[in-house]
mmCIF file of C-alpha atoms in Angstrom:
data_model
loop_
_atom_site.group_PDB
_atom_site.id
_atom_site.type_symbol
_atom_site.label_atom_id
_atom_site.label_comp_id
_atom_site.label_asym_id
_atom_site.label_seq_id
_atom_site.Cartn_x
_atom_site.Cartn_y
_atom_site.Cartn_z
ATOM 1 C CA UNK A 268 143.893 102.543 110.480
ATOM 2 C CA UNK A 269 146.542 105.004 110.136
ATOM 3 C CA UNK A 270 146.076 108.339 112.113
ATOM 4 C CA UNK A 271 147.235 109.934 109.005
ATOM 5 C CA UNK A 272 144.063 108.174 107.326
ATOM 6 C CA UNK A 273 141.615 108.910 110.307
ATOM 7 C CA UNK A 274 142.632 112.156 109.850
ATOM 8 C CA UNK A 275 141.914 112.586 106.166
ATOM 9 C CA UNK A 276 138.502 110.670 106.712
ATOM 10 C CA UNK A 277 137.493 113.266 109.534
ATOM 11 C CA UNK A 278 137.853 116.313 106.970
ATOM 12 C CA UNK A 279 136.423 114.727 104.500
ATOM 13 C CA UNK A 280 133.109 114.519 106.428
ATOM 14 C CA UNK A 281 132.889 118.170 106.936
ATOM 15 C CA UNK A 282 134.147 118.882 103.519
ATOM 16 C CA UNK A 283 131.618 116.387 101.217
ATOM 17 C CA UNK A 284 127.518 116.300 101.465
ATOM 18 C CA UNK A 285 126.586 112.440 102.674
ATOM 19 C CA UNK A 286 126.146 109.810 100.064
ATOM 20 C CA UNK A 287 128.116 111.624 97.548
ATOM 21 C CA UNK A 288 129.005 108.585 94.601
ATOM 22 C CA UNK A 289 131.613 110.831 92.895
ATOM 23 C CA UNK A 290 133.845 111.328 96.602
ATOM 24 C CA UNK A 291 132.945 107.400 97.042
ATOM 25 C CA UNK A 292 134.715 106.740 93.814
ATOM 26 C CA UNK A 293 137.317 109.048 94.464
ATOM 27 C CA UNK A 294 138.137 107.268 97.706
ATOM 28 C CA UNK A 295 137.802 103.656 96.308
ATOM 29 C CA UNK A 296 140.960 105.057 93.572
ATOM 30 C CA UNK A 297 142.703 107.185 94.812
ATOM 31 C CA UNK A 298 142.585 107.116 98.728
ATOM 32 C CA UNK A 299 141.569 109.267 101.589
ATOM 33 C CA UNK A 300 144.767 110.829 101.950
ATOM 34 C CA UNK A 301 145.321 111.720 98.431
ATOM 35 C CA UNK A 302 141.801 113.344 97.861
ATOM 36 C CA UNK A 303 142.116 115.907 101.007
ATOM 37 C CA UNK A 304 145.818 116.491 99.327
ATOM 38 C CA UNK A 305 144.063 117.185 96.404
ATOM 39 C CA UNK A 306 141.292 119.351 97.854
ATOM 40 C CA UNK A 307 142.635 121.319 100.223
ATOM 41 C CA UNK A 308 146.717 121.438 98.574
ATOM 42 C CA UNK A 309 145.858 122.558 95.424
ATOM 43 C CA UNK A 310 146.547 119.650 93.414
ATOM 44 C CA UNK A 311 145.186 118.897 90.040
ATOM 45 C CA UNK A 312 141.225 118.520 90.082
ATOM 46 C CA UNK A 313 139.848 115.145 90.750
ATOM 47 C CA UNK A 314 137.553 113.749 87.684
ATOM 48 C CA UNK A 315 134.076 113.697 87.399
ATOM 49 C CA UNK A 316 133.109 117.552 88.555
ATOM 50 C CA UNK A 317 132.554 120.749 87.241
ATOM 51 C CA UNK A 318 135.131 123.673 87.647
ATOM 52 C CA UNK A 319 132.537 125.375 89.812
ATOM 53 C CA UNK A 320 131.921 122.059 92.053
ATOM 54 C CA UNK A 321 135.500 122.035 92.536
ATOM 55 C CA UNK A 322 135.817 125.569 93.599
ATOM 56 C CA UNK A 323 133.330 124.743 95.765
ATOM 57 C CA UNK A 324 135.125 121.960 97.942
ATOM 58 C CA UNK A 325 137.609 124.055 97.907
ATOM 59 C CA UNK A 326 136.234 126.714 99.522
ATOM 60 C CA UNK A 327 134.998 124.578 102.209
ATOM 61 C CA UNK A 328 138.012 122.773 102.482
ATOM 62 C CA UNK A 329 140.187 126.209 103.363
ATOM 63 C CA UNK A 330 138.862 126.088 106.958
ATOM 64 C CA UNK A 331 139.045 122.090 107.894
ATOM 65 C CA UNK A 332 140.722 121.676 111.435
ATOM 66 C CA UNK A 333 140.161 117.725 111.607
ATOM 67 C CA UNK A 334 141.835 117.929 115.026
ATOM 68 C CA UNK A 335 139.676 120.170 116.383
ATOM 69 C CA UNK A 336 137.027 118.184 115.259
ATOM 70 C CA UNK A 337 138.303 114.964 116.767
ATOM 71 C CA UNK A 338 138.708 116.773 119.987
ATOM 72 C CA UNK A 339 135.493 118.354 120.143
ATOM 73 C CA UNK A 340 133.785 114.934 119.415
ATOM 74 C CA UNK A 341 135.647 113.557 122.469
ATOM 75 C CA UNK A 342 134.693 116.188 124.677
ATOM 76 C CA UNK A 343 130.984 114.840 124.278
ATOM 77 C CA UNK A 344 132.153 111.203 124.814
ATOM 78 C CA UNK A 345 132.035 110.635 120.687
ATOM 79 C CA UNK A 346 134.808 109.006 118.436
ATOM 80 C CA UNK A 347 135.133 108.322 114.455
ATOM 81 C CA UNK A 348 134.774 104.915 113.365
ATOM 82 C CA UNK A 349 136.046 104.683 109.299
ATOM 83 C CA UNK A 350 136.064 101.573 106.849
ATOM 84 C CA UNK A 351 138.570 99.343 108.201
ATOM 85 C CA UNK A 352 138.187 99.909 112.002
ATOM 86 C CA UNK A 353 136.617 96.786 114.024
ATOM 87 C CA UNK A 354 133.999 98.435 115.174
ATOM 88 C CA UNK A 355 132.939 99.139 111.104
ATOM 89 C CA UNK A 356 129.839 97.818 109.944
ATOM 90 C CA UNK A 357 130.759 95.524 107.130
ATOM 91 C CA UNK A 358 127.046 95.849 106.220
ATOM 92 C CA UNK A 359 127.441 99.811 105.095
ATOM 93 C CA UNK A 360 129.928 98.477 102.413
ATOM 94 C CA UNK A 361 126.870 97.339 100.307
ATOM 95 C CA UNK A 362 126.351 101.071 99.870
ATOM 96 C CA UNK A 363 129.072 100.832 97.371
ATOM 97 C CA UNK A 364 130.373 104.580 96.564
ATOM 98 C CA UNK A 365 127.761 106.188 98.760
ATOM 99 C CA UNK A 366 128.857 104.198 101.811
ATOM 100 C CA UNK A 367 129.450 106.972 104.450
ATOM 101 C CA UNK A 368 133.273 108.406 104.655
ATOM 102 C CA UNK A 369 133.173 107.808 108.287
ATOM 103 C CA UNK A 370 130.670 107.929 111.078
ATOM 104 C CA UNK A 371 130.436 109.571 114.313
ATOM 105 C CA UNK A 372 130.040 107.601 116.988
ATOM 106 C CA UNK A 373 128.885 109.024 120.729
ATOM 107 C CA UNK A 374 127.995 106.180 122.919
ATOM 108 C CA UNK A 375 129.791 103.211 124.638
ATOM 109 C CA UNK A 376 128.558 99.989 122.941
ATOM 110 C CA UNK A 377 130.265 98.605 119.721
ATOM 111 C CA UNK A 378 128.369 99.835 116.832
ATOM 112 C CA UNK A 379 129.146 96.695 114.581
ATOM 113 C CA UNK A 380 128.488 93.967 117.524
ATOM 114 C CA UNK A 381 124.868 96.215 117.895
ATOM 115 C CA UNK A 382 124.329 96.387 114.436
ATOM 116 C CA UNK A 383 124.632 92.555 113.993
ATOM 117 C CA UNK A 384 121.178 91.901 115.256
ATOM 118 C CA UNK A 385 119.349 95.079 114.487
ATOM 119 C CA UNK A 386 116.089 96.565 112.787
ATOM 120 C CA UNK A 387 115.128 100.230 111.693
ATOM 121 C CA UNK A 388 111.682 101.317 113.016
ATOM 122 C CA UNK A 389 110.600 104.771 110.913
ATOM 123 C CA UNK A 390 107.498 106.082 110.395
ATOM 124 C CA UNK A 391 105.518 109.626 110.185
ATOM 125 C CA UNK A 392 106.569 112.448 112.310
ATOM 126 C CA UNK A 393 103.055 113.570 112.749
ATOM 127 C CA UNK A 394 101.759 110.445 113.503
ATOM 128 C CA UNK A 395 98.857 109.654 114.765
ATOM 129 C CA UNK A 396 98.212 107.949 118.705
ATOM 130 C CA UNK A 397 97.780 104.810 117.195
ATOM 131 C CA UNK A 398 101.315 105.219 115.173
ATOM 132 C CA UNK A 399 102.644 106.059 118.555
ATOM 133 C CA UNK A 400 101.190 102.850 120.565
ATOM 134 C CA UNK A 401 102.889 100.800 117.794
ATOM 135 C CA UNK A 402 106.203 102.069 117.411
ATOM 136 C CA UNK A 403 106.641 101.836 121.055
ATOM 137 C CA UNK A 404 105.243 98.377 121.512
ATOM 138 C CA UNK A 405 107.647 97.571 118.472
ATOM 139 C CA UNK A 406 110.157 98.817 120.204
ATOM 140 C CA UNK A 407 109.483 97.360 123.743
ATOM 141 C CA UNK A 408 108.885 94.088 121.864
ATOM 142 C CA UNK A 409 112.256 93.879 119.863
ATOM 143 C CA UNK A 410 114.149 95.149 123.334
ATOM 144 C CA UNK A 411 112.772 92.017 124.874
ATOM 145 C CA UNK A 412 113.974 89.055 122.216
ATOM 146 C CA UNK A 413 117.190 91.451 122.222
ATOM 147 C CA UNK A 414 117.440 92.978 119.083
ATOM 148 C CA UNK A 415 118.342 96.647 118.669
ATOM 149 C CA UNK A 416 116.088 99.617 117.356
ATOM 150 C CA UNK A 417 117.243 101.864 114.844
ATOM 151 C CA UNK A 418 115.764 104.986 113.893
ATOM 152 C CA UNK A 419 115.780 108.644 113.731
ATOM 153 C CA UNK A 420 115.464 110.309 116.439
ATOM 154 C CA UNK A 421 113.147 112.623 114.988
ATOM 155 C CA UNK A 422 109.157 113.441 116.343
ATOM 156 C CA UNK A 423 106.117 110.870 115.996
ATOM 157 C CA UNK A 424 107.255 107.289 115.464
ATOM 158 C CA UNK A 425 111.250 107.440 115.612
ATOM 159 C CA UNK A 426 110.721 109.188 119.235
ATOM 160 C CA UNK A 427 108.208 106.493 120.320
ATOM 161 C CA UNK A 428 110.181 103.345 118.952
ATOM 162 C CA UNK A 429 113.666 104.831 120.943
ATOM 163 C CA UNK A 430 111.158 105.441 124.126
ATOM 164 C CA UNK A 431 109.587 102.072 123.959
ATOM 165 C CA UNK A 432 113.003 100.571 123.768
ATOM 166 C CA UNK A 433 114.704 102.450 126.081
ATOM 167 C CA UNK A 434 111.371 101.923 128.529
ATOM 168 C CA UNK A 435 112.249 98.008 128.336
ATOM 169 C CA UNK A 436 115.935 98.899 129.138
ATOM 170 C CA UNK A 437 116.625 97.425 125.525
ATOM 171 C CA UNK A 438 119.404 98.509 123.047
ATOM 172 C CA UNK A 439 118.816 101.787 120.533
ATOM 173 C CA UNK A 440 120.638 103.236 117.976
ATOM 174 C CA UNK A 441 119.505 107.068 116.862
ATOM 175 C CA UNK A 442 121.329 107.826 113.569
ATOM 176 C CA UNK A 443 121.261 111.937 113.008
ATOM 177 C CA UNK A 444 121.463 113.992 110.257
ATOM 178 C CA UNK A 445 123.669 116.599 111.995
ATOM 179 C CA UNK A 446 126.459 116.478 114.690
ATOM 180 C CA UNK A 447 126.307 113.932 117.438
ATOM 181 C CA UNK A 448 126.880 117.205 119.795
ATOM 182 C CA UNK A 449 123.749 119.048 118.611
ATOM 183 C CA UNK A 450 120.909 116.899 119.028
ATOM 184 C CA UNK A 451 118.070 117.609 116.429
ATOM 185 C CA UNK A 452 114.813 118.337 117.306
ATOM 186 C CA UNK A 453 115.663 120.433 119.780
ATOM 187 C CA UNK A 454 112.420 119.115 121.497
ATOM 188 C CA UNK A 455 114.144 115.408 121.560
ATOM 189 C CA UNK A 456 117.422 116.759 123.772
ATOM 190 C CA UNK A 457 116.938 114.564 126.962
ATOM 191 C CA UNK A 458 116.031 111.822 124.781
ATOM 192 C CA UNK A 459 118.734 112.241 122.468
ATOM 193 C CA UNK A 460 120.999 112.587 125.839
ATOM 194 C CA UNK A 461 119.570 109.396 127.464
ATOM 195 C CA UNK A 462 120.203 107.336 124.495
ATOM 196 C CA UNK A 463 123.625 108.334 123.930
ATOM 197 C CA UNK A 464 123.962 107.284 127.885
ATOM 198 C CA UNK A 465 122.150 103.929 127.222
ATOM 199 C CA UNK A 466 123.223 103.107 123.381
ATOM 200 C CA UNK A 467 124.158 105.089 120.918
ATOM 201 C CA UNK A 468 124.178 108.259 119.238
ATOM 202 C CA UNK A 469 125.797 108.572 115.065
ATOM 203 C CA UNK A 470 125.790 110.894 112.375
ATOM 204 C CA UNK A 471 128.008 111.139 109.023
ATOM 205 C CA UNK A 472 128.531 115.131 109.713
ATOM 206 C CA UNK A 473 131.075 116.245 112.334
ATOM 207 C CA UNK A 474 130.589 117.890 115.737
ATOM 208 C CA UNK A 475 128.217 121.043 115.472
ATOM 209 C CA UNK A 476 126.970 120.947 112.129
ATOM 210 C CA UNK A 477 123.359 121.127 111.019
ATOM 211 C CA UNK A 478 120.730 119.540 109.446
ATOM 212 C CA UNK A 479 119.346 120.401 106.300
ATOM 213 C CA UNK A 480 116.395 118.717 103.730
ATOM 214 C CA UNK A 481 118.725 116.467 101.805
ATOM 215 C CA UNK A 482 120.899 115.532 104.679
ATOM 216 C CA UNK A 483 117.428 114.232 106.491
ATOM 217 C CA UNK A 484 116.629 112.129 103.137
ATOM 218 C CA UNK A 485 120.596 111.088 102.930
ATOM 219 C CA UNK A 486 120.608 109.158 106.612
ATOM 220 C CA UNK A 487 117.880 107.368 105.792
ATOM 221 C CA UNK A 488 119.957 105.011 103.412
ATOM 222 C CA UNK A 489 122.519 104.691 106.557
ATOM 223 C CA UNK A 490 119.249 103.085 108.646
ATOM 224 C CA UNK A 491 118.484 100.949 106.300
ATOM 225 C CA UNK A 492 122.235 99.249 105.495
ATOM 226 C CA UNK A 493 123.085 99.122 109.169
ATOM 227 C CA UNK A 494 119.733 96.844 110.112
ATOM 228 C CA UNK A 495 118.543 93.457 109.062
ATOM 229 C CA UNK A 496 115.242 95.120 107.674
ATOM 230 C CA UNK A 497 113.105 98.214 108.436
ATOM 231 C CA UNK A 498 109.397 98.376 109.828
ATOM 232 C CA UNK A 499 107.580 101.122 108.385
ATOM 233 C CA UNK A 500 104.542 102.181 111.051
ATOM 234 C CA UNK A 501 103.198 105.060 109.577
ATOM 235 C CA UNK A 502 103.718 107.217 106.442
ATOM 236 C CA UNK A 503 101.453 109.160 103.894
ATOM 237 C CA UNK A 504 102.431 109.148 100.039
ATOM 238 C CA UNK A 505 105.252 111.300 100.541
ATOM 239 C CA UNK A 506 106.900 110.679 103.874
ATOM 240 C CA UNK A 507 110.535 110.350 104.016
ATOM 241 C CA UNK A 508 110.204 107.058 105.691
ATOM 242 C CA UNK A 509 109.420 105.590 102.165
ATOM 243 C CA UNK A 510 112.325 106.439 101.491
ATOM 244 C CA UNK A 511 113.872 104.566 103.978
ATOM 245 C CA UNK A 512 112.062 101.464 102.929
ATOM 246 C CA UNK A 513 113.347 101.863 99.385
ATOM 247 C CA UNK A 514 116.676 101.659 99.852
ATOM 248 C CA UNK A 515 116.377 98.953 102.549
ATOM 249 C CA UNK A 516 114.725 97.177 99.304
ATOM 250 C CA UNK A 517 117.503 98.472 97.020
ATOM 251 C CA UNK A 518 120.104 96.389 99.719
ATOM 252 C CA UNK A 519 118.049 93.546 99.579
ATOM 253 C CA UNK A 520 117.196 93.606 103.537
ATOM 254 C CA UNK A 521 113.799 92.829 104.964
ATOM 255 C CA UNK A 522 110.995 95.530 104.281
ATOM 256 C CA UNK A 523 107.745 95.574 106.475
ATOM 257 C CA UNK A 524 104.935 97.394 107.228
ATOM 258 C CA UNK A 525 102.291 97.977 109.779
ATOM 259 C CA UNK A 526 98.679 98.432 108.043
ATOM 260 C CA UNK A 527 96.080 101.310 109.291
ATOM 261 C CA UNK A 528 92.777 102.201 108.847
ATOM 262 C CA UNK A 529 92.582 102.272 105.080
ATOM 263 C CA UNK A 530 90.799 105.638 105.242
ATOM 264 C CA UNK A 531 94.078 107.025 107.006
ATOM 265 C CA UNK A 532 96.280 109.509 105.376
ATOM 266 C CA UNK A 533 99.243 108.622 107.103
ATOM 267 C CA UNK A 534 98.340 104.743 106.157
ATOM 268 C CA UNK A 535 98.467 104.989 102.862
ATOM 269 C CA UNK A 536 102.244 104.905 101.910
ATOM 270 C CA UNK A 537 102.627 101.728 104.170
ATOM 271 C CA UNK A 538 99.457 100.177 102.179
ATOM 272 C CA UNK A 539 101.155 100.720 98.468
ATOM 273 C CA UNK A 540 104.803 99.309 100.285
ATOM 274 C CA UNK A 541 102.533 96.005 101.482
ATOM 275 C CA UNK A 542 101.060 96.311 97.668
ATOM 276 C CA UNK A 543 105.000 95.543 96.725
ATOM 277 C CA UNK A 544 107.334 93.756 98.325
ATOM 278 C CA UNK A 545 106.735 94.668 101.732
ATOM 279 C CA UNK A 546 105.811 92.234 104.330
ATOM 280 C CA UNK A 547 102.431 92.985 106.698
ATOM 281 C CA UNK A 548 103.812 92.420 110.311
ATOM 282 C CA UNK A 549 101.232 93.439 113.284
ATOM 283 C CA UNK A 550 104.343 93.080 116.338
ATOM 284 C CA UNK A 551 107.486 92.421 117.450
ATOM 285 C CA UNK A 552 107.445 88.312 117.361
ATOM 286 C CA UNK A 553 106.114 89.025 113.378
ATOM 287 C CA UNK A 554 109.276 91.341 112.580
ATOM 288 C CA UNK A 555 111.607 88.527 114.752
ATOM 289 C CA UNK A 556 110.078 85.639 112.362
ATOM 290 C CA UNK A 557 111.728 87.893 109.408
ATOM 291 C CA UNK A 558 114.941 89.274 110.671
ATOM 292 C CA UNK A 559 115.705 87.235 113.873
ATOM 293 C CA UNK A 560 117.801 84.037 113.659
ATOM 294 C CA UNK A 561 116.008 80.411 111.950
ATOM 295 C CA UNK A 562 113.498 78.910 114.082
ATOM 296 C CA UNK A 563 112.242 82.173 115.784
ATOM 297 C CA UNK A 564 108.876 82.330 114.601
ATOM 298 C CA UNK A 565 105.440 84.244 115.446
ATOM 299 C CA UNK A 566 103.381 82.013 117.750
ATOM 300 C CA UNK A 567 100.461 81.026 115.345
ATOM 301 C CA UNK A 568 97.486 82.810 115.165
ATOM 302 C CA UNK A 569 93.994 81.667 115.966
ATOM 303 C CA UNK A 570 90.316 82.651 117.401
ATOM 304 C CA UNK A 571 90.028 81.474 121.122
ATOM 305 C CA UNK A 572 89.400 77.111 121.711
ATOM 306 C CA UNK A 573 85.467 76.821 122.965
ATOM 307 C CA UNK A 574 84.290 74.602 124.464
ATOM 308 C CA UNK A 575 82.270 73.290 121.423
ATOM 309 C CA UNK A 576 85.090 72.668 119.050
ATOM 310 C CA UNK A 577 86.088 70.206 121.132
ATOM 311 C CA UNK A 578 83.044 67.279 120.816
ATOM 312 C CA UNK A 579 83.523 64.333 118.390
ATOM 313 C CA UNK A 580 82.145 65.164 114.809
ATOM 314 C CA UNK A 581 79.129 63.348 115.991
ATOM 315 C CA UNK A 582 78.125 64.852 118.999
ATOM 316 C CA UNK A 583 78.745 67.944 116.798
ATOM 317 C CA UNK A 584 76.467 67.113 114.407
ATOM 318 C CA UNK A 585 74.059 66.363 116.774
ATOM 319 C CA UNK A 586 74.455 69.685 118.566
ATOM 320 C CA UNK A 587 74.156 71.547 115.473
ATOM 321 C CA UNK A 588 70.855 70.106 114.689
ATOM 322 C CA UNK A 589 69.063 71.535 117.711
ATOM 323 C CA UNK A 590 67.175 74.783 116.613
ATOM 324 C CA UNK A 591 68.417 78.121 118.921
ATOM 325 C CA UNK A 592 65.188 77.951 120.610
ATOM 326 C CA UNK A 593 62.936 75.609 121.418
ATOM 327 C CA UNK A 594 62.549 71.875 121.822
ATOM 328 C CA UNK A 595 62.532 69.571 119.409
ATOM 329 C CA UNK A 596 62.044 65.799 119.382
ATOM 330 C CA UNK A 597 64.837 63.269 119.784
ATOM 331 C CA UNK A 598 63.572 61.488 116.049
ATOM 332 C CA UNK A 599 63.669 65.089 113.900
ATOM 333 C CA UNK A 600 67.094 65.740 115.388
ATOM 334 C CA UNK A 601 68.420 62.629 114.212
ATOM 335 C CA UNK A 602 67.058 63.507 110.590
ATOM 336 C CA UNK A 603 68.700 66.581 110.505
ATOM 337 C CA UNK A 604 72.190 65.217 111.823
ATOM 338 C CA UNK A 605 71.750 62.488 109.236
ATOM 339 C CA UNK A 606 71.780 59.571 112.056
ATOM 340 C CA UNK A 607 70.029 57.190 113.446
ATOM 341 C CA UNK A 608 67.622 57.851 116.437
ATOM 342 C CA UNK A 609 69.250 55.660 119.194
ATOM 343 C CA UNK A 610 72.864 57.305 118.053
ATOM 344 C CA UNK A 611 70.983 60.807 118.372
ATOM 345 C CA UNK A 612 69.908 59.928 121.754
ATOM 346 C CA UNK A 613 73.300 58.827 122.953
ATOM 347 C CA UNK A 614 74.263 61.650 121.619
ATOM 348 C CA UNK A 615 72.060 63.784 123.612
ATOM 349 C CA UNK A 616 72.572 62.546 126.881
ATOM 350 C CA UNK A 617 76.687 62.838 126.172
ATOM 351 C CA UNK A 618 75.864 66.513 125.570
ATOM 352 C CA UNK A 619 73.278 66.664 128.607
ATOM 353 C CA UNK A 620 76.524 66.010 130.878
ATOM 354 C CA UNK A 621 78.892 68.593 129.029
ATOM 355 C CA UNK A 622 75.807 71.130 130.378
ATOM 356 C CA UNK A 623 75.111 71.952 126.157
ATOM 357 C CA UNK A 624 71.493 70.211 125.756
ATOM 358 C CA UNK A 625 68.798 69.600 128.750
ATOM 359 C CA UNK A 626 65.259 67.591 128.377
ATOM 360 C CA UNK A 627 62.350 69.470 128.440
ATOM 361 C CA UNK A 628 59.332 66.956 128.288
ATOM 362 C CA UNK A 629 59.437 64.712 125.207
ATOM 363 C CA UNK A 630 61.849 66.839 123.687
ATOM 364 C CA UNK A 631 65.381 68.350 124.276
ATOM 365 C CA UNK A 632 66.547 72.021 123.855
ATOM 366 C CA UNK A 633 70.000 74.181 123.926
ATOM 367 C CA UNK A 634 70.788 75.124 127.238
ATOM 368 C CA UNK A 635 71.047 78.795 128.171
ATOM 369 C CA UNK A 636 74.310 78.991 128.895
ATOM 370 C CA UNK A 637 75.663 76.652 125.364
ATOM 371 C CA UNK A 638 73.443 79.102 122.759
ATOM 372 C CA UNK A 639 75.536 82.088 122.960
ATOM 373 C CA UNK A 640 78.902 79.729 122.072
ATOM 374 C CA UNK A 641 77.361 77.526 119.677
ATOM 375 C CA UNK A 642 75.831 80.232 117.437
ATOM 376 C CA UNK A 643 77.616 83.396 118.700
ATOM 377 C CA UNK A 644 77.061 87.008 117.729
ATOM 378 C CA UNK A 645 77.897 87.337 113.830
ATOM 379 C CA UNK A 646 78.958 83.364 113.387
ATOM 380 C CA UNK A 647 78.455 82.585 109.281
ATOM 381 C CA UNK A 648 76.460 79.486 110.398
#
């Protein structure tokens, strides 16, 4: 791309809000060059806005330096990365118009090689511990079948999903919505610092600018185009992390969730997404099966092998005839196992040496130590 171009691109991202489809159809027709000419030269107003919006770019537009702003970025180890660069994302084209102008890009790893195998984790800010545990045993979990963990950066479960990762030396991605220079919360500065160090730090806004409401809400749509799908760990009815999930939805990438108590708040937005379209996942091999490459599926899941589900259907039956106490007589098990009374007996001396049955006179019993697996603590039978 032509510095002319990158040049354009980086004004443009101070001068335009995020996501904005009338600037994304300006740029698709007419070129970045030609809007900033148009914006900040005095040129002929561009269609689709009022008088008063364009008076308003304009005004913004008087004190662009896109230099400055290039060189400031680099001072903090940051570049720009615009449509057509390698390192683009082709995946942020599905945005259409509301693709981002350009991105802001502090860290050393490739952002479209990371974002190849990727997956957003978002969730509540005031999350509860169990949200926490989650996120970062998400995030630990997708570090080690090397896949990289995009979120927010923000308190609650962003925070935990980029320590969990970065715990299990894995790759993370915190997207911003302000500069890459001035991490936001200012509570999350070292961790915003070690993850530019370790992966990498982006924004659509330009060095030193701030967040606001709608810019929050706006970066979630850049999560969810950049990953193969987003997990959703905690959110009430109204958390912006929905939001997230929506749009991943929209792009037609994978949309999970992690369930909670039902009588949790901060549950109950993940519940109606897994009412929908979402997919329940419970860890990191579950979100893999989804997102991760063919063939890399959850182990299956199962109650723990005992020792009795491993006897022939006979000696089963057998077994299952013998009351939970007390002996009974080699001819009124056979009734109740619905054999004869020299295959009971077999039977019963086969289970005599597996230690499950013992003799006690004329009759035979459960052993102490086979009643608690046979007929366990809340078994249906």
């Amino acid at each position: 791309m032509g510095d002319r171009v990158r040049l354009a691109r980086a004004a443009l991202t101070r001068i335009v809000e995020p996501g904005d489809e009338v600037v994304g159809r300006w740029l698709r027709e007419f070129g970045a060059e030609e809007v900033v000419r148009r914006v900040v030269g005095g040129g002929a107003p561009l269609p689709g806005v009022s008088d008063g919006r364009w008076a308003g770019l304009r005004a913004r537009a008087a004190d662009v330096r896109p230099e400055r702003d290039l060189e400031l970025a680099a001072g903090v180890g940051a570049r720009l990365v615009c449509p057509g660069d390698a390192e683009w994302p082709a995946q942020l084209d599905d945005l259409g118009d509301t693709r981002p102008v350009a991105l802001w890009v502090r860290g050393r790893p490739s952002l479209r090689m990371w974002a190849l195998r990727s997956v957003g984790v978002v969730g509540a800010r005031a999350c509860t511990d169990y949200g926490a545990r989650i996120a970062a045993s998400l995030g630990a979990g997708l570090a080690e079948r090397g896949s990289v963990v995009v979120s927010g950066g923000a308190y609650g479960v962003d925070a935990a999903a980029h320590r969990g990762t970065l715990g299990a030396s894995g790759a993370t991605v915190a997207v911003l919505a302000c500069g890459v220079d001035r991490p936001y919360p200012r509570g999350h500065i070292e961790l915003i610092e070690r993850i530019a160090e370790q992966g990498l730090v982006i924004a659509e806004l330009p060095p030193g600018d701030h967040p606001t409401r709608s810019r929050f809400i706006l970066r979630n749509r850049v999560i969810a185009a950049l990953t193969r799908g987003t997990v959703v760990v905690e959110a009430a009815y109204r958390s912006g992390a929905l939001g997230t999930a929506r749009w991943a939805q929209r792009l037609g990438r994978h949309t999970m969730g992690v369930p909670g108590p039902v009588t949790s708040t901060l549950s109950a937005g993940v519940h109606e997404l897994l009412r929908g379209e979402a997919v329940l996942v419970t860890d990191a091999a579950e979100v893999m099966e989804l997102v991760g490459d063919m063939g890399e599926l959850a182990p299956p899941r199962r109650g723990p092998v005992l020792p009795h589900d491993l006897l022939a259907p006979g000696a089963a039956a057998v077994l299952a005839a013998l009351p939970s106490r007390g002996a009974v007589g080699a001819g009124d098990i056979a009734r109740a196992a619905g054999t004869g009374v020299d295959d009971a007996i077999g039977r019963l001396y086969e289970l005599r040496s597996l230690g499950f049955v013992e003799r006690l006179g004329d009759g035979w019993q459960l052993t102490r130590q086979a009643i608690q697996p046979v007929l366990p603590e809340g078994d249906d039978q």
